[in-house]
Amino acid sequence: MKTISSKDNAEIKNLIKIYQNRKARNESNLFIVEGYNMVEEAFKAHVLKHVYTLKEEKGYKNQSIIARELMDKICDSVTPQGIIGLCEKPNMTHVGNRILYLDRIQDPGNLGTLIRSARAFNFDTIILNNTVDLYNPKTLRSSEGNLFYISFIERSIEELKKDGYFIFGTSMNGKVLEDVTDCPKKIVLILGNEGTGVSHNLLQESDVNLTISMNNNTESLNVGVAGSIIMHHLAFNCK
Amino acid sequence: MKTISSKDNAEIKNLIKIYQNRKARNESNLFIVEGYNMVEEAFKAHVLKHVYTLKEEKGYKNQSIIARELMDKICDSVTPQGIIGLCEKPNMTHVGNRILYLDRIQDPGNLGTLIRSARAFNFDTIILNNTVDLYNPKTLRSSEGNLFYISFIERSIEELKKDGYFIFGTSMNGKVLEDVTDCPKKIVLILGNEGTGVSHNLLQESDVNLTISMNNNTESLNVGVAGSIIMHHLAFNCK
C-alpha cells in the first residue's frame, strides 16, 4: 500500500484543489467526501475511486495512507475523521414524479438540508438552477449522504410543463399551503434564493404559488425549513 | 464623534474578544450584532449600547467611526456591512404558552433557524439546555433578528409540568405527528442534539413523544427542519 508523507506530493496538491475549488471539481469531474459514513455511501453508489486514510483500513481496493498533517491540509472539518474518499461525479438520468427545482440557492448548508429532506419526503429528483455547487464540502456534509439517492438532472420548467408536470412555486402571497389537500401525481416544487426568493419569471410560469401560514409579524423562513415543510405537507397531508 | 484607527486600541481589542469568545460575552454581559437590520432590531429591543460604523450614520446617539480594516478584524462575515452594534444581553422573564426546550443543540445555524421558525409559528419562549451560545455571531445571523422577539428563560421540565404544561418530546418511534389534531393550550416541545437526539431522561418525562412521517430508508432530518415542521403542525394543523 502506498504511503504519502510529503505536502509537495502532486496527488495531495490535486486533492486540495478538488476539495477547495469548484472549477477544479468541474474540470476533473471529481469530488471528495469525508468520514466513514460518506465514504461508505459513495462506495454503495459506485462512485468511490480511491480512499486516503491515516492507517490501513480493511475493505478498500484503492487505498493510500497519508500523514495526519496532510489530511488536515486537505479538509477543513473541525473534527476530521481519518478517512476521505476521492469520487467520480455520477451521471444521472432518472426523472421521478416529484421534482425539486432550486433557483439560485447560495448557502451550501441550505442545499444539503434540502437534499436530506427531499429524500425523507420522496422527492427523488432535483434540478439545480445556478445554485452553490452540489459537491461543495459543506453541501456534502449537511446532505448526510442522501445526495447519492437523488437524481440530479437538467431540465427547464417549460419542458417539465410539456411533460405534464404540475408546477408549484413559492411566494409570500400565494395559496395557503394548509388549504392544499390534493396533489397531482407529477409535480415540481420551485424554491428560490435566500435573499430574493423565486425569480419573477418562474413564479409566472407556475400553476400555483404556495405560501406557508405564519405569524403576521414574520417576514420569512429559512429556505431549507420552508422547502421541507412544503415537501412534508405534499407527501403526508395530501392525497 | 470619536474615530478609532489603531488596532491596538483597547476598545477594539475588547470588541474582538466579545465577538469571538463566549466566556468574554458571559463575563461582560455584552454581545455584538452585525449589519443594519440587526442593529435596527437591537435598537427597537432597547439593548443597543453603542454602534461602530465606517462613516457617520444619522440617528445613533453613541457612535464611533472605525477604519475598514478594524471592522474586518472584529467580524468574520464574508460581506460585512459597515455597521456593528455593541449590545447588552436582555433580561427576560415572560413565560408564554408555547415553549421550545432545546436540549444540547450544538450548531449555531440550527439554533438561529429554530429561533426564526419559533417566532413564525408562535412559540414565544425558548429554554436553552447546554446549547451553543445564543449570542454566537453565527446564531445571531441565522436568527435574522427574531431572537429579540423571543423570551429566553431557565426552567426545568419538572417545574413546567407542575405549572400545567403538556410536554411533547421528539423521537424516532413516537406518535405519528400527522395523527395529532388536538393541541393543549400550554405546551413544551423538546428538540435534541444533532447527533444523539433528545436525552433519555427527558424522553421519559414527556407526555407524548412525536415522530415525523418520512421515507422508510431515511434515518433523520436536520433538527432545524424537524423542529420547524412540528411547530408549524401544532400552530396551523391542530385545534
Tab-separated table of C-alpha atoms in Angstrom:
chain	number	residue	atom	x	y	z
A	1	MET	CA	0.000	0.000	0.000
A	2	LYS	CA	1.249	3.471	-0.927
A	3	THR	CA	2.158	5.902	1.864
A	4	ILE	CA	2.326	9.636	1.174
A	5	SER	CA	4.049	11.938	3.622
A	6	SER	CA	5.221	14.986	1.644
A	7	LYS	CA	2.995	18.027	1.316
A	8	ASP	CA	4.638	18.707	-2.050
A	9	ASN	CA	3.310	15.444	-3.450
A	10	ALA	CA	1.370	16.176	-6.663
A	11	GLU	CA	-1.516	13.895	-5.672
A	12	ILE	CA	-2.005	15.766	-2.378
A	13	LYS	CA	-1.870	19.120	-4.136
A	14	ASN	CA	-4.518	17.902	-6.537
A	15	LEU	CA	-6.778	16.707	-3.693
A	16	ILE	CA	-6.545	20.115	-2.005
A	17	LYS	CA	-7.577	21.805	-5.251
A	18	ILE	CA	-10.536	19.472	-5.750
A	19	TYR	CA	-11.645	19.991	-2.159
A	20	GLN	CA	-11.423	23.765	-2.241
A	21	ASN	CA	-12.283	24.728	-5.766
A	22	ARG	CA	-15.462	24.292	-7.802
A	23	LYS	CA	-13.638	24.856	-11.085
A	24	ALA	CA	-11.174	22.058	-10.297
A	25	ARG	CA	-14.127	19.767	-9.494
A	26	ASN	CA	-15.853	20.670	-12.749
A	27	GLU	CA	-12.745	20.142	-14.866
A	28	SER	CA	-11.744	16.859	-13.276
A	29	ASN	CA	-15.309	15.558	-12.775
A	30	LEU	CA	-14.148	14.531	-9.293
A	31	PHE	CA	-15.107	15.422	-5.723
A	32	ILE	CA	-14.106	14.498	-2.177
A	33	VAL	CA	-16.175	13.051	0.659
A	34	GLU	CA	-15.124	12.997	4.332
A	35	GLY	CA	-15.705	10.463	7.081
A	36	TYR	CA	-16.643	6.791	7.241
A	37	ASN	CA	-20.351	7.273	6.634
A	38	MET	CA	-19.896	9.341	3.476
A	39	VAL	CA	-17.152	7.061	2.096
A	40	GLU	CA	-19.450	4.070	2.676
A	41	GLU	CA	-22.346	5.813	0.878
A	42	ALA	CA	-20.049	6.738	-2.035
A	43	PHE	CA	-18.902	3.121	-2.238
A	44	LYS	CA	-22.504	1.833	-2.327
A	45	ALA	CA	-23.267	4.401	-5.050
A	46	HIS	CA	-20.342	3.057	-7.154
A	47	VAL	CA	-18.629	6.454	-7.359
A	48	LEU	CA	-15.701	5.834	-4.976
A	49	LYS	CA	-12.366	5.751	-6.843
A	50	HIS	CA	-9.766	5.939	-4.075
A	51	VAL	CA	-9.598	6.313	-0.296
A	52	TYR	CA	-6.961	8.124	1.744
A	53	THR	CA	-6.649	7.028	5.364
A	54	LEU	CA	-4.390	7.596	8.382
A	55	LYS	CA	-3.877	3.862	8.895
A	56	GLU	CA	-4.711	0.742	6.912
A	57	GLU	CA	-8.463	0.118	6.646
A	58	LYS	CA	-9.870	-3.217	5.536
A	59	GLY	CA	-12.165	-3.486	2.549
A	60	TYR	CA	-10.929	-0.820	0.159
A	61	LYS	CA	-9.120	-1.835	-3.018
A	62	ASN	CA	-7.579	1.522	-3.886
A	63	GLN	CA	-6.135	2.964	-0.708
A	64	SER	CA	-3.249	5.241	0.251
A	65	ILE	CA	-2.068	6.106	3.726
A	66	ILE	CA	-1.313	9.749	4.373
A	67	ALA	CA	0.061	11.658	7.356
A	68	ARG	CA	-2.377	13.420	9.756
A	69	GLU	CA	-0.971	16.857	8.817
A	70	LEU	CA	-1.721	16.192	5.140
A	71	MET	CA	-5.275	15.043	5.990
A	72	ASP	CA	-5.760	18.285	7.945
A	73	LYS	CA	-4.377	20.261	4.999
A	74	ILE	CA	-6.887	18.707	2.596
A	75	CYS	CA	-10.105	19.015	4.667
A	76	ASP	CA	-11.388	21.812	6.829
A	77	SER	CA	-13.849	19.918	9.044
A	78	VAL	CA	-13.378	20.774	12.667
A	79	THR	CA	-13.096	17.139	13.711
A	80	PRO	CA	-11.981	15.280	10.603
A	81	GLN	CA	-12.267	11.543	10.775
A	82	GLY	CA	-9.288	9.622	9.494
A	83	ILE	CA	-10.696	8.904	6.043
A	84	ILE	CA	-11.531	10.739	2.840
A	85	GLY	CA	-12.719	9.387	-0.479
A	86	LEU	CA	-11.996	10.640	-3.978
A	87	CYS	CA	-15.142	10.154	-6.065
A	88	GLU	CA	-16.263	10.476	-9.634
A	89	LYS	CA	-19.383	12.570	-10.242
A	90	PRO	CA	-22.235	10.231	-11.122
A	91	ASN	CA	-24.193	10.508	-14.340
A	92	MET	CA	-27.895	10.613	-13.540
A	93	THR	CA	-30.817	10.328	-15.903
A	94	HIS	CA	-33.780	9.118	-13.787
A	95	VAL	CA	-36.666	11.613	-13.796
A	96	GLY	CA	-39.099	10.982	-10.938
A	97	ASN	CA	-42.658	12.162	-10.332
A	98	ARG	CA	-41.662	14.608	-7.570
A	99	ILE	CA	-39.031	17.103	-8.607
A	100	LEU	CA	-37.425	19.858	-6.522
A	101	TYR	CA	-36.291	22.825	-8.636
A	102	LEU	CA	-33.797	25.019	-6.753
A	103	ASP	CA	-33.468	28.521	-8.135
A	104	ARG	CA	-30.174	30.203	-7.127
A	105	ILE	CA	-29.857	28.718	-3.611
A	106	GLN	CA	-26.486	30.066	-2.437
A	107	ASP	CA	-25.869	28.584	1.016
A	108	PRO	CA	-24.262	25.101	0.975
A	109	GLY	CA	-25.904	24.216	4.315
A	110	ASN	CA	-29.341	25.027	2.898
A	111	LEU	CA	-28.698	22.939	-0.235
A	112	GLY	CA	-27.516	19.989	1.853
A	113	THR	CA	-30.500	20.256	4.193
A	114	LEU	CA	-32.918	20.328	1.246
A	115	ILE	CA	-31.297	17.213	-0.256
A	116	ARG	CA	-31.702	15.426	3.092
A	117	SER	CA	-35.368	16.477	3.376
A	118	ALA	CA	-36.077	15.681	-0.287
A	119	ARG	CA	-35.082	12.080	0.310
A	120	ALA	CA	-37.128	11.887	3.524
A	121	PHE	CA	-40.234	13.236	1.761
A	122	ASN	CA	-39.981	11.268	-1.507
A	123	PHE	CA	-38.723	13.945	-3.868
A	124	ASP	CA	-36.181	11.796	-5.714
A	125	THR	CA	-35.161	14.249	-8.449
A	126	ILE	CA	-33.537	17.693	-8.072
A	127	ILE	CA	-32.763	20.401	-10.632
A	128	LEU	CA	-30.080	22.918	-9.646
A	129	ASN	CA	-30.513	26.279	-11.400
A	130	ASN	CA	-27.433	28.448	-10.726
A	131	THR	CA	-27.032	27.232	-7.155
A	132	VAL	CA	-23.995	26.706	-4.958
A	133	ASP	CA	-22.026	23.589	-6.021
A	134	LEU	CA	-23.593	20.250	-5.139
A	135	TYR	CA	-20.082	18.924	-4.464
A	136	ASN	CA	-19.052	21.765	-2.149
A	137	PRO	CA	-17.724	20.060	1.041
A	138	LYS	CA	-20.287	21.877	3.223
A	139	THR	CA	-23.149	20.807	0.955
A	140	LEU	CA	-21.980	17.205	1.062
A	141	ARG	CA	-21.647	17.296	4.840
A	142	SER	CA	-25.116	18.698	5.518
A	143	SER	CA	-26.725	16.343	2.969
A	144	GLU	CA	-25.583	13.497	5.267
A	145	GLY	CA	-25.006	11.181	2.315
A	146	ASN	CA	-28.551	11.461	0.984
A	147	LEU	CA	-27.370	13.003	-2.289
A	148	PHE	CA	-26.392	9.536	-3.506
A	149	TYR	CA	-30.085	8.581	-3.552
A	150	ILE	CA	-31.257	11.590	-5.554
A	151	SER	CA	-31.120	12.073	-9.327
A	152	PHE	CA	-29.719	15.490	-10.271
A	153	ILE	CA	-30.819	16.438	-13.773
A	154	GLU	CA	-31.029	19.478	-16.043
A	155	ARG	CA	-34.427	20.479	-17.386
A	156	SER	CA	-36.341	23.736	-17.921
A	157	ILE	CA	-39.742	24.470	-16.359
A	158	GLU	CA	-41.090	24.783	-19.914
A	159	GLU	CA	-40.001	21.236	-20.762
A	160	LEU	CA	-41.393	19.923	-17.480
A	161	LYS	CA	-44.766	21.521	-18.209
A	162	LYS	CA	-44.782	19.883	-21.648
A	163	ASP	CA	-44.089	16.566	-19.905
A	164	GLY	CA	-47.240	17.003	-17.817
A	165	TYR	CA	-45.774	18.209	-14.522
A	166	PHE	CA	-47.871	20.483	-12.298
A	167	ILE	CA	-45.668	23.387	-11.144
A	168	PHE	CA	-45.796	24.705	-7.557
A	169	GLY	CA	-43.923	27.961	-6.995
A	170	THR	CA	-43.405	29.550	-3.572
A	171	SER	CA	-44.091	33.187	-2.725
A	172	MET	CA	-45.200	35.446	0.131
A	173	ASN	CA	-48.739	35.917	-1.164
A	174	GLY	CA	-49.796	32.701	-2.823
A	175	LYS	CA	-52.286	29.970	-1.977
A	176	VAL	CA	-52.213	28.948	1.694
A	177	LEU	CA	-50.318	25.629	1.927
A	178	GLU	CA	-52.538	24.208	4.676
A	179	ASP	CA	-55.556	24.532	2.325
A	180	VAL	CA	-53.928	22.292	-0.300
A	181	THR	CA	-55.304	18.777	0.216
A	182	ASP	CA	-54.904	17.261	-3.251
A	183	CYS	CA	-51.625	16.820	-5.015
A	184	PRO	CA	-51.214	15.848	-8.686
A	185	LYS	CA	-49.115	12.774	-9.429
A	186	LYS	CA	-46.359	14.585	-11.323
A	187	ILE	CA	-45.217	17.752	-9.577
A	188	VAL	CA	-42.363	20.227	-9.488
A	189	LEU	CA	-41.720	22.395	-6.400
A	190	ILE	CA	-39.690	25.567	-7.023
A	191	LEU	CA	-37.724	27.124	-4.140
A	192	GLY	CA	-35.795	30.368	-4.502
A	193	ASN	CA	-32.753	32.323	-3.448
A	194	GLU	CA	-32.227	33.115	0.269
A	195	GLY	CA	-32.448	36.862	-0.241
A	196	THR	CA	-34.764	37.355	-3.193
A	197	GLY	CA	-36.915	34.217	-3.381
A	198	VAL	CA	-38.084	32.560	-6.591
A	199	SER	CA	-37.403	34.696	-9.665
A	200	HIS	CA	-40.328	36.594	-11.175
A	201	ASN	CA	-40.262	34.639	-14.463
A	202	LEU	CA	-40.503	31.302	-12.687
A	203	LEU	CA	-43.375	32.497	-10.474
A	204	GLN	CA	-45.270	33.428	-13.626
A	205	GLU	CA	-44.718	30.001	-15.162
A	206	SER	CA	-46.032	28.222	-12.043
A	207	ASP	CA	-49.514	26.696	-11.931
A	208	VAL	CA	-49.964	27.601	-8.248
A	209	ASN	CA	-47.733	29.563	-5.894
A	210	LEU	CA	-47.757	28.341	-2.283
A	211	THR	CA	-47.438	30.321	0.954
A	212	ILE	CA	-46.812	28.801	4.377
A	213	SER	CA	-49.018	30.210	7.157
A	214	MET	CA	-47.050	32.084	9.775
A	215	ASN	CA	-47.220	34.793	12.412
A	216	ASN	CA	-48.162	38.120	10.768
A	217	ASN	CA	-45.072	39.852	12.113
A	218	THR	CA	-42.697	37.402	10.464
A	219	GLU	CA	-41.232	38.029	7.055
A	220	SER	CA	-39.923	34.673	6.004
A	221	LEU	CA	-38.472	31.312	6.943
A	222	ASN	CA	-35.101	29.777	6.218
A	223	VAL	CA	-35.425	28.254	2.709
A	224	GLY	CA	-34.364	24.807	3.958
A	225	VAL	CA	-37.174	24.940	6.511
A	226	ALA	CA	-39.772	26.333	4.096
A	227	GLY	CA	-38.986	23.741	1.417
A	228	SER	CA	-39.069	20.920	3.949
A	229	ILE	CA	-42.444	21.990	5.381
A	230	ILE	CA	-43.946	22.057	1.876
A	231	MET	CA	-42.419	18.716	0.812
A	232	HIS	CA	-43.630	17.148	4.070
A	233	HIS	CA	-47.149	18.533	3.535
A	234	LEU	CA	-47.345	17.304	-0.070
A	235	ALA	CA	-46.036	13.891	0.979
A	236	PHE	CA	-48.161	13.220	4.059
A	237	ASN	CA	-51.071	15.673	4.298
A	238	CYS	CA	-52.311	15.402	0.680
A	239	LYS	CA	-53.965	12.740	-1.426
B	1	MET	CA	-17.728	61.856	17.222
B	2	LYS	CA	-14.877	59.579	18.186
B	3	THR	CA	-12.756	57.993	15.427
B	4	ILE	CA	-10.679	54.885	16.150
B	5	SER	CA	-7.941	53.833	13.763
B	6	SER	CA	-5.403	51.845	15.786
B	7	LYS	CA	-5.715	48.108	16.073
B	8	ASP	CA	-4.048	48.340	19.478
B	9	ASN	CA	-6.922	50.405	20.834
B	10	ALA	CA	-8.275	48.735	23.991
B	11	GLU	CA	-11.908	49.196	22.919
B	12	ILE	CA	-11.264	47.377	19.624
B	13	LYS	CA	-9.431	44.563	21.384
B	14	ASN	CA	-12.388	44.206	23.717
B	15	LEU	CA	-14.872	44.076	20.805
B	16	ILE	CA	-12.853	41.298	19.135
B	17	LYS	CA	-12.932	39.300	22.367
B	18	ILE	CA	-16.677	39.736	22.781
B	19	TYR	CA	-17.266	38.753	19.156
B	20	GLN	CA	-15.103	35.643	19.260
B	21	ASN	CA	-15.431	34.350	22.776
B	22	ARG	CA	-18.417	33.033	24.710
B	23	LYS	CA	-16.651	33.469	28.056
B	24	ALA	CA	-15.993	37.154	27.316
B	25	ARG	CA	-19.686	37.576	26.435
B	26	ASN	CA	-20.759	35.870	29.642
B	27	GLU	CA	-18.449	37.928	31.839
B	28	SER	CA	-19.293	41.270	30.249
B	29	ASN	CA	-22.978	40.519	29.641
B	30	LEU	CA	-22.439	42.036	26.176
B	31	PHE	CA	-22.699	40.793	22.589
B	32	ILE	CA	-22.223	42.140	19.071
B	33	VAL	CA	-24.663	42.319	16.174
B	34	GLU	CA	-23.696	42.945	12.535
B	35	GLY	CA	-25.445	44.827	9.737
B	36	TYR	CA	-28.162	47.471	9.519
B	37	ASN	CA	-31.075	45.100	10.033
B	38	MET	CA	-29.698	43.544	13.216
B	39	VAL	CA	-28.589	46.905	14.658
B	40	GLU	CA	-32.084	48.263	13.985
B	41	GLU	CA	-33.699	45.263	15.721
B	42	ALA	CA	-31.336	45.655	18.704
B	43	PHE	CA	-32.266	49.334	18.910
B	44	LYS	CA	-36.003	48.541	18.899
B	45	ALA	CA	-35.391	45.940	21.616
B	46	HIS	CA	-33.652	48.601	23.781
B	47	VAL	CA	-30.428	46.593	24.062
B	48	LEU	CA	-28.181	48.674	21.769
B	49	LYS	CA	-25.441	50.466	23.711
B	50	HIS	CA	-23.047	51.692	21.043
B	51	VAL	CA	-22.607	51.494	17.262
B	52	TYR	CA	-19.372	51.334	15.309
B	53	THR	CA	-19.573	52.475	11.689
B	54	LEU	CA	-17.292	53.184	8.735
B	55	LYS	CA	-18.769	56.660	8.205
B	56	GLU	CA	-21.157	58.868	10.157
B	57	GLU	CA	-24.692	57.400	10.318
B	58	LYS	CA	-27.662	59.506	11.371
B	59	GLY	CA	-29.845	58.503	14.275
B	60	TYR	CA	-27.460	56.855	16.719
B	61	LYS	CA	-26.523	58.658	19.940
B	62	ASN	CA	-23.484	56.582	20.879
B	63	GLN	CA	-21.416	56.146	17.755
B	64	SER	CA	-17.743	55.726	16.883
B	65	ILE	CA	-16.205	55.629	13.444
B	66	ILE	CA	-13.636	52.921	12.846
B	67	ALA	CA	-11.377	52.051	9.914
B	68	ARG	CA	-12.461	49.291	7.477
B	69	GLU	CA	-9.521	47.089	8.454
B	70	LEU	CA	-10.602	47.227	12.111
B	71	MET	CA	-14.197	46.368	11.166
B	72	ASP	CA	-12.874	43.359	9.213
B	73	LYS	CA	-10.745	42.377	12.198
B	74	ILE	CA	-13.762	42.370	14.512
B	75	CYS	CA	-16.281	40.446	12.362
B	76	ASP	CA	-15.837	37.405	10.183
B	77	SER	CA	-18.875	37.763	7.903
B	78	VAL	CA	-17.954	37.275	4.289
B	79	THR	CA	-19.557	40.553	3.233
B	80	PRO	CA	-19.645	42.687	6.348
B	81	GLN	CA	-21.848	45.716	6.150
B	82	GLY	CA	-20.341	48.906	7.519
B	83	ILE	CA	-22.025	48.768	10.909
B	84	ILE	CA	-21.864	46.729	14.086
B	85	GLY	CA	-23.664	47.244	17.377
B	86	LEU	CA	-22.495	46.517	20.899
B	87	CYS	CA	-25.493	45.276	22.889
B	88	GLU	CA	-26.366	44.389	26.441
B	89	LYS	CA	-27.940	40.952	26.994
B	90	PRO	CA	-31.608	41.467	27.774
B	91	ASN	CA	-33.214	40.195	30.930
B	92	MET	CA	-36.285	38.184	30.039
B	93	THR	CA	-38.997	36.882	32.315
B	94	HIS	CA	-42.088	36.387	30.118
B	95	VAL	CA	-43.243	32.760	30.057
B	96	GLY	CA	-45.588	32.040	27.145
B	97	ASN	CA	-47.963	29.177	26.461
B	98	ARG	CA	-45.778	27.638	23.748
B	99	ILE	CA	-42.257	26.880	24.860
B	100	LEU	CA	-39.408	25.387	22.848
B	101	TYR	CA	-36.936	23.435	25.007
B	102	LEU	CA	-33.627	22.874	23.208
B	103	ASP	CA	-31.546	20.041	24.623
B	104	ARG	CA	-27.828	20.336	23.714
B	105	ILE	CA	-28.249	21.795	20.194
B	106	GLN	CA	-24.644	22.419	19.094
B	107	ASP	CA	-24.800	24.023	15.665
B	108	PRO	CA	-25.250	27.824	15.723
B	109	GLY	CA	-27.018	27.754	12.346
B	110	ASN	CA	-29.557	25.257	13.678
B	111	LEU	CA	-30.189	27.345	16.801
B	112	GLY	CA	-30.668	30.511	14.723
B	113	THR	CA	-33.009	28.728	12.309
B	114	LEU	CA	-35.107	27.380	15.201
B	115	ILE	CA	-35.394	30.877	16.715
B	116	ARG	CA	-36.588	32.213	13.343
B	117	SER	CA	-39.142	29.399	12.981
B	118	ALA	CA	-40.269	29.678	16.627
B	119	ARG	CA	-41.284	33.283	16.024
B	120	ALA	CA	-43.039	32.394	12.748
B	121	PHE	CA	-45.027	29.609	14.437
B	122	ASN	CA	-45.929	31.405	17.701
B	123	PHE	CA	-43.522	29.767	20.113
B	124	ASP	CA	-42.525	32.912	22.001
B	125	THR	CA	-40.439	31.334	24.788
B	126	ILE	CA	-37.256	29.249	24.468
B	127	ILE	CA	-35.243	27.324	27.069
B	128	LEU	CA	-31.615	26.574	26.179
B	129	ASN	CA	-30.275	23.475	27.946
B	130	ASN	CA	-26.491	23.235	27.367
B	131	THR	CA	-26.716	24.511	23.794
B	132	VAL	CA	-24.339	26.562	21.663
B	133	ASP	CA	-24.319	30.231	22.753
B	134	LEU	CA	-27.376	32.273	21.804
B	135	TYR	CA	-25.060	35.239	21.213
B	136	ASN	CA	-22.632	33.370	18.939
B	137	PRO	CA	-22.306	35.545	15.787
B	138	LYS	CA	-23.493	32.678	13.550
B	139	THR	CA	-26.549	32.066	15.739
B	140	LEU	CA	-27.427	35.760	15.637
B	141	ARG	CA	-27.007	35.878	11.860
B	142	SER	CA	-29.207	32.880	11.125
B	143	SER	CA	-31.876	34.025	13.606
B	144	GLU	CA	-32.328	37.057	11.310
B	145	GLY	CA	-33.120	39.307	14.252
B	146	ASN	CA	-36.018	37.207	15.502
B	147	LEU	CA	-34.306	36.497	18.826
B	148	PHE	CA	-35.314	39.949	20.040
B	149	TYR	CA	-38.952	38.840	19.972
B	150	ILE	CA	-38.429	35.654	21.970
B	151	SER	CA	-38.161	35.292	25.740
B	152	PHE	CA	-35.205	33.093	26.758
B	153	ILE	CA	-35.720	31.699	30.246
B	154	GLU	CA	-34.386	28.977	32.527
B	155	ARG	CA	-36.794	26.331	33.789
B	156	SER	CA	-36.737	22.553	34.273
B	157	ILE	CA	-39.200	20.175	32.641
B	158	GLU	CA	-40.278	19.183	36.167
B	159	GLU	CA	-41.217	22.761	37.010
B	160	LEU	CA	-43.024	23.174	33.708
B	161	LYS	CA	-45.069	20.037	34.358
B	162	LYS	CA	-46.037	21.401	37.782
B	163	ASP	CA	-47.128	24.609	36.029
B	164	GLY	CA	-49.527	22.594	33.861
B	165	TYR	CA	-47.573	22.366	30.614
B	166	PHE	CA	-48.102	19.343	28.364
B	167	ILE	CA	-44.693	18.037	27.277
B	168	PHE	CA	-44.021	16.875	23.693
B	169	GLY	CA	-40.725	15.088	23.196
B	170	THR	CA	-39.359	14.010	19.807
B	171	SER	CA	-38.028	10.558	18.970
B	172	MET	CA	-37.709	8.089	16.103
B	173	ASN	CA	-40.520	5.807	17.312
B	174	GLY	CA	-43.143	8.013	18.928
B	175	LYS	CA	-46.671	9.032	17.991
B	176	VAL	CA	-47.033	9.970	14.311
B	177	LEU	CA	-47.157	13.778	14.100
B	178	GLU	CA	-49.722	13.844	11.289
B	179	ASP	CA	-52.187	11.986	13.556
B	180	VAL	CA	-52.029	14.732	16.198
B	181	THR	CA	-55.026	17.009	15.626
B	182	ASP	CA	-55.570	18.478	19.091
B	183	CYS	CA	-53.041	20.563	20.945
B	184	PRO	CA	-53.299	21.579	24.617
B	185	LYS	CA	-53.124	25.294	25.395
B	186	LYS	CA	-49.877	25.175	27.371
B	187	ILE	CA	-47.209	23.068	25.684
B	188	VAL	CA	-43.480	22.472	25.678
B	189	LEU	CA	-41.730	20.978	22.628
B	190	ILE	CA	-38.356	19.334	23.325
B	191	LEU	CA	-35.793	19.042	20.500
B	192	GLY	CA	-32.471	17.286	20.936
B	193	ASN	CA	-28.832	17.198	19.982
B	194	GLU	CA	-27.868	16.831	16.282
B	195	GLY	CA	-26.121	13.506	16.808
B	196	THR	CA	-27.918	11.866	19.701
B	197	GLY	CA	-31.395	13.418	19.819
B	198	VAL	CA	-33.333	14.209	22.997
B	199	SER	CA	-31.703	12.712	26.098
B	200	HIS	CA	-33.229	9.577	27.533
B	201	ASN	CA	-34.296	11.228	30.817
B	202	LEU	CA	-36.200	13.968	29.031
B	203	LEU	CA	-37.965	11.471	26.745
B	204	GLN	CA	-39.174	9.655	29.853
B	205	GLU	CA	-40.532	12.864	31.362
B	206	SER	CA	-42.500	13.728	28.203
B	207	ASP	CA	-46.270	13.200	27.996
B	208	VAL	CA	-46.077	12.226	24.307
B	209	ASN	CA	-43.094	11.730	22.012
B	210	LEU	CA	-43.658	12.784	18.403
B	211	THR	CA	-42.271	11.285	15.190
B	212	ILE	CA	-42.444	12.934	11.770
B	213	SER	CA	-43.508	10.596	8.951
B	214	MET	CA	-40.794	10.048	6.392
B	215	ASN	CA	-39.469	7.667	3.769
B	216	ASN	CA	-38.567	4.321	5.390
B	217	ASN	CA	-34.995	4.486	4.123
B	218	THR	CA	-34.285	7.789	5.839
B	219	GLU	CA	-32.809	7.971	9.299
B	220	SER	CA	-33.456	11.524	10.348
B	221	LEU	CA	-33.948	15.155	9.433
B	222	ASN	CA	-31.907	18.221	10.231
B	223	VAL	CA	-33.063	19.323	13.719
B	224	GLY	CA	-33.939	22.837	12.490
B	225	VAL	CA	-36.189	21.268	9.854
B	226	ALA	CA	-37.736	18.708	12.220
B	227	GLY	CA	-38.489	21.313	14.884
B	228	SER	CA	-39.979	23.695	12.337
B	229	ILE	CA	-42.254	21.026	10.831
B	230	ILE	CA	-43.591	20.162	14.291
B	231	MET	CA	-44.062	23.794	15.382
B	232	HIS	CA	-45.831	24.519	12.083
B	233	HIS	CA	-48.105	21.496	12.533
B	234	LEU	CA	-49.023	22.414	16.117
B	235	ALA	CA	-49.666	26.019	15.081
B	236	PHE	CA	-51.730	25.500	11.950
B	237	ASN	CA	-52.938	21.895	11.658
B	238	CYS	CA	-54.221	21.460	15.223
B	239	LYS	CA	-57.082	22.828	17.266
